[in-house]
Amino acid sequence: QVQLVESGGGLVQPGGSLRLSCAASGSAFSIYAVGWYRQAVGKERELVARISGGGTTTYADSVKGRFTISRDNAKNTVTLQMNSLKPEDTAVYFCNAVRYYSGPGNYWGQGTQVTVSS
């Protein structure tokens, strides 16, 4: 079992930056692909960025060039660096860890609120 805890959310002005962190408990964190999802009020949850256990990254078109996902397997953490934030980035951000082999697994954090407003 893996437990995920997000942190780093808050209120920021448009054009500002935030860094979200997903901290995982449990062993073998490096075998999990980790994604950041977000859900705005009244909207569907969407994938923002994803990183494989080997470090391959993908991004939603809406955040490409502004957000960067990275991981430190030694520290069991995944970071989402968010720059040039826009009001439409406002949402609850969730960390998700997925294991495809050696017995599948799918885990979610509790979410952290990001609000971009002037």
Backbone as numpy.savetxt, mean C-alpha at the origin, in Angstrom:
# Nx Ny Nz CAx CAy CAz Cx Cy Cz
0.07 -17.61 9.38 -0.76 -16.43 9.38 0.12 -15.17 9.38
-0.38 -14.16 8.67 0.31 -12.89 8.58 -0.64 -11.79 9.04
-0.14 -10.91 9.88 -0.90 -9.73 10.29 -0.23 -8.49 9.72
-1.03 -7.59 9.19 -0.54 -6.38 8.54 -1.08 -5.15 9.25
-0.22 -4.18 9.47 -0.60 -2.93 10.11 -0.10 -1.78 9.26
-1.03 -0.93 8.81 -0.68 0.25 8.04 -0.48 1.45 8.96
0.38 2.35 8.55 0.59 3.59 9.28 1.06 4.66 8.30
1.00 5.90 8.74 1.51 7.01 7.94 0.47 7.87 7.28
-0.80 7.50 7.39 -1.84 8.31 6.80 -2.04 9.61 7.56
-2.81 10.50 6.97 -3.07 11.77 7.60 -3.63 12.77 6.62
-3.63 14.02 7.04 -4.12 15.13 6.23 -2.94 15.86 5.61
-3.02 16.09 4.31 -1.96 16.78 3.60 -2.57 17.69 2.54
-1.89 18.77 2.23 -2.36 19.69 1.20 -2.05 19.16 -0.19
-2.83 19.56 -1.18 -2.51 19.16 -2.56 -1.07 19.52 -2.91
-0.40 18.60 -3.59 0.99 18.78 -3.94 1.95 18.27 -2.89
1.44 17.92 -1.73 2.28 17.42 -0.66 2.59 15.95 -0.80
3.27 15.43 0.21 3.72 14.04 0.20 3.36 13.33 1.50
3.16 12.04 1.40 3.00 11.17 2.54 3.71 9.87 2.26
4.14 9.21 3.32 4.75 7.90 3.19 3.97 6.92 4.05
3.37 5.93 3.41 2.64 4.90 4.11 3.53 3.69 4.32
3.35 3.05 5.45 4.11 1.86 5.76 3.18 0.71 6.10
3.51 -0.46 5.62 2.80 -1.68 5.94 3.79 -2.59 6.66
3.53 -2.84 7.92 4.39 -3.69 8.72 3.73 -5.05 8.90
4.48 -6.09 8.63 3.95 -7.45 8.68 4.57 -8.22 9.83
3.73 -8.99 10.49 4.21 -9.96 11.46 4.15 -11.34 10.84
4.97 -12.23 11.35 5.02 -13.57 10.79 6.29 -13.78 9.99
6.52 -15.00 9.62 7.72 -15.36 8.90 7.48 -15.44 7.40
8.56 -15.55 6.66 8.54 -15.74 5.20 7.82 -14.61 4.47
7.99 -13.38 4.96 7.35 -12.24 4.32 7.80 -12.06 2.88
9.00 -12.46 2.57 9.55 -12.24 1.24 8.83 -13.02 0.15
8.07 -14.03 0.49 7.38 -14.82 -0.52 6.02 -14.23 -0.89
5.61 -13.17 -0.21 4.32 -12.55 -0.47 4.44 -11.41 -1.46
3.52 -11.38 -2.42 3.31 -10.18 -3.19 2.46 -9.23 -2.35
2.80 -7.95 -2.35 2.10 -6.98 -1.51 1.56 -5.86 -2.37
0.31 -5.55 -2.17 -0.32 -4.46 -2.90 -0.92 -3.43 -1.96
-0.90 -2.18 -2.40 -1.63 -1.12 -1.74 -2.91 -0.87 -2.53
-4.02 -0.92 -1.84 -5.33 -0.62 -2.40 -5.89 0.61 -1.71
-6.84 1.24 -2.36 -7.51 2.36 -1.72 -9.00 2.33 -2.06
-9.78 2.87 -1.15 -11.21 2.95 -1.34 -11.70 4.30 -0.85
-12.23 5.07 -1.77 -12.82 6.35 -1.44 -14.29 6.16 -1.10
-14.86 7.12 -0.41 -16.26 7.04 -0.02 -17.14 6.91 -1.26
-17.98 5.90 -1.27 -18.90 5.69 -2.38 -18.29 5.07 -3.62
-17.03 4.64 -3.55 -16.37 4.08 -4.71 -15.84 2.68 -4.42
-15.51 1.96 -5.48 -14.96 0.62 -5.36 -13.51 0.67 -4.91
-13.09 -0.38 -4.23 -11.70 -0.50 -3.86 -10.87 -0.76 -5.12
-9.74 -0.07 -5.24 -8.91 -0.20 -6.41 -7.45 -0.43 -6.04
-6.76 -1.13 -6.90 -5.33 -1.36 -6.72 -4.56 -0.10 -7.07
-3.67 0.31 -6.18 -2.84 1.48 -6.38 -1.45 1.08 -6.87
-0.83 0.17 -6.17 0.51 -0.28 -6.51 0.72 -1.68 -5.96
1.61 -2.40 -6.58 1.86 -3.77 -6.17 3.34 -4.08 -6.34
3.88 -4.90 -5.44 5.27 -5.30 -5.54 5.36 -6.80 -5.25
6.08 -7.50 -6.08 6.25 -8.93 -5.91 7.30 -9.20 -4.85
7.39 -10.47 -4.46 8.42 -10.84 -3.50 9.82 -10.54 -4.00
10.00 -10.58 -5.32 11.29 -10.28 -5.91 11.53 -8.82 -6.21
10.53 -7.97 -5.97 10.70 -6.54 -6.14 10.15 -5.95 -7.43
9.46 -6.75 -8.24 8.84 -6.23 -9.45 7.62 -5.39 -9.09
7.51 -4.20 -9.65 6.46 -3.26 -9.28 5.51 -2.97 -10.43
4.26 -2.70 -10.08 3.26 -2.24 -11.02 2.47 -1.13 -10.35
1.90 -0.22 -11.16 1.18 0.93 -10.65 -0.08 1.17 -11.45
-1.09 1.68 -10.77 -2.25 2.18 -11.48 -1.85 3.40 -12.29
-2.49 3.57 -13.44 -2.17 4.71 -14.30 -2.35 6.04 -13.57
-3.30 6.10 -12.67 -3.61 7.34 -11.98 -2.50 7.80 -11.03
-1.62 6.89 -10.63 -0.56 7.25 -9.68 0.83 7.09 -10.27
0.92 6.59 -11.47 2.22 6.34 -12.09 3.02 7.64 -12.18
4.26 7.58 -11.74 5.12 8.75 -11.74 5.03 9.57 -10.48
4.02 9.33 -9.66 3.84 10.07 -8.40 4.08 9.19 -7.18
3.69 7.93 -7.26 3.81 7.01 -6.13 4.92 6.00 -6.41
5.58 5.56 -5.35 6.61 4.54 -5.45 6.40 3.51 -4.35
6.33 2.25 -4.73 6.21 1.17 -3.76 7.56 0.47 -3.64
7.93 0.12 -2.43 9.19 -0.57 -2.19 9.02 -1.49 -0.99
9.97 -2.38 -0.82 9.88 -3.30 0.31 11.26 -3.55 0.90
11.25 -3.86 2.17 12.44 -4.25 2.89 12.11 -5.56 3.57
12.48 -6.66 2.95 12.10 -7.96 3.47 12.76 -8.26 4.82
13.94 -7.71 5.03 14.62 -7.92 6.31 13.85 -7.29 7.46
13.12 -6.21 7.18 12.34 -5.53 8.20 10.85 -5.85 8.12
10.47 -6.69 7.18 9.06 -7.07 7.00 8.16 -5.85 6.78
8.61 -4.94 5.93 7.84 -3.74 5.67 7.73 -3.47 4.17
6.62 -2.86 3.80 6.40 -2.34 2.46 6.00 -0.89 2.59
6.60 -0.05 1.77 6.38 1.38 1.85 5.74 1.90 0.57
4.82 2.82 0.72 4.24 3.53 -0.41 4.56 5.01 -0.24
5.50 5.50 -1.04 5.84 6.91 -1.04 4.92 7.63 -2.01
4.17 8.59 -1.52 3.18 9.30 -2.32 3.59 10.76 -2.43
3.87 11.19 -3.64 4.25 12.57 -3.91 3.21 13.23 -4.81
3.27 14.54 -4.86 2.35 15.32 -5.71 0.91 14.89 -5.50
0.51 14.81 -4.27 -0.82 14.30 -3.94 -1.92 15.23 -4.44
-3.00 14.61 -4.85 -4.16 15.30 -5.38 -5.38 14.99 -4.53
-6.38 15.86 -4.55 -7.60 15.58 -3.78 -8.22 14.23 -4.12
-8.12 13.80 -5.37 -8.68 12.52 -5.76 -7.93 11.32 -5.19
-6.79 11.56 -4.55 -6.08 10.50 -3.86 -6.68 10.21 -2.49
-7.60 11.04 -2.05 -8.23 10.86 -0.75 -8.97 9.53 -0.69
-8.63 8.71 0.29 -9.23 7.39 0.43 -8.66 6.72 1.67
-9.25 5.60 2.03 -8.63 4.71 2.99 -7.72 3.77 2.22
-6.48 3.70 2.64 -5.49 2.87 1.97 -5.26 1.59 2.76
-5.30 0.47 2.05 -5.16 -0.85 2.65 -3.95 -1.57 2.09
-3.28 -2.28 2.94 -2.18 -3.15 2.55 -2.70 -4.58 2.41
-2.29 -5.24 1.36 -2.72 -6.61 1.08 -1.52 -7.47 0.74
-1.43 -8.62 1.36 -0.34 -9.56 1.10 -0.93 -10.86 0.58
-0.37 -11.36 -0.52 -0.87 -12.56 -1.16 0.27 -13.54 -1.39
0.02 -14.78 -1.04 0.95 -15.86 -1.30 0.31 -16.81 -2.29
1.00 -17.10 -3.37 0.43 -17.94 -4.42 0.86 -19.39 -4.34
2.00 -19.65 -3.75 2.54 -20.99 -3.68 2.76 -21.41 -2.23
3.11 -22.69 -2.09 3.33 -23.27 -0.76 2.11 -23.10 0.13
0.94 -23.24 -0.48 -0.31 -23.01 0.22 -0.72 -21.55 0.09
-1.82 -21.25 -0.61 -2.20 -19.85 -0.85 -2.61 -19.13 0.43
-2.43 -17.82 0.42 -2.84 -16.98 1.52 -3.20 -15.60 1.03
-4.07 -14.90 1.76 -4.53 -13.58 1.38 -4.87 -12.82 2.66
-4.14 -11.73 2.92 -4.27 -11.01 4.18 -4.41 -9.52 3.94
-5.18 -8.87 4.81 -5.45 -7.44 4.70 -5.14 -6.73 6.01
-4.65 -5.51 5.90 -4.50 -4.66 7.05 -5.79 -3.93 7.36
-5.76 -3.10 8.39 -6.98 -2.42 8.85 -7.27 -1.14 8.08
-6.31 -0.63 7.36 -6.47 0.58 6.58 -5.99 1.82 7.31
-5.57 2.81 6.54 -5.16 4.10 7.09 -5.72 5.19 6.19
-6.26 6.23 6.81 -6.93 7.29 6.08 -5.93 8.29 5.52
-6.07 8.59 4.24 -5.31 9.65 3.59 -6.30 10.69 3.09
-6.12 11.92 3.52 -6.98 13.01 3.09 -6.13 14.11 2.49
-6.42 14.45 1.24 -5.70 15.50 0.53 -6.67 16.66 0.32
-6.43 17.74 1.02 -7.36 18.86 0.98 -6.65 20.14 1.37
-7.07 21.23 0.75 -6.56 22.53 1.12 -7.45 23.22 2.13
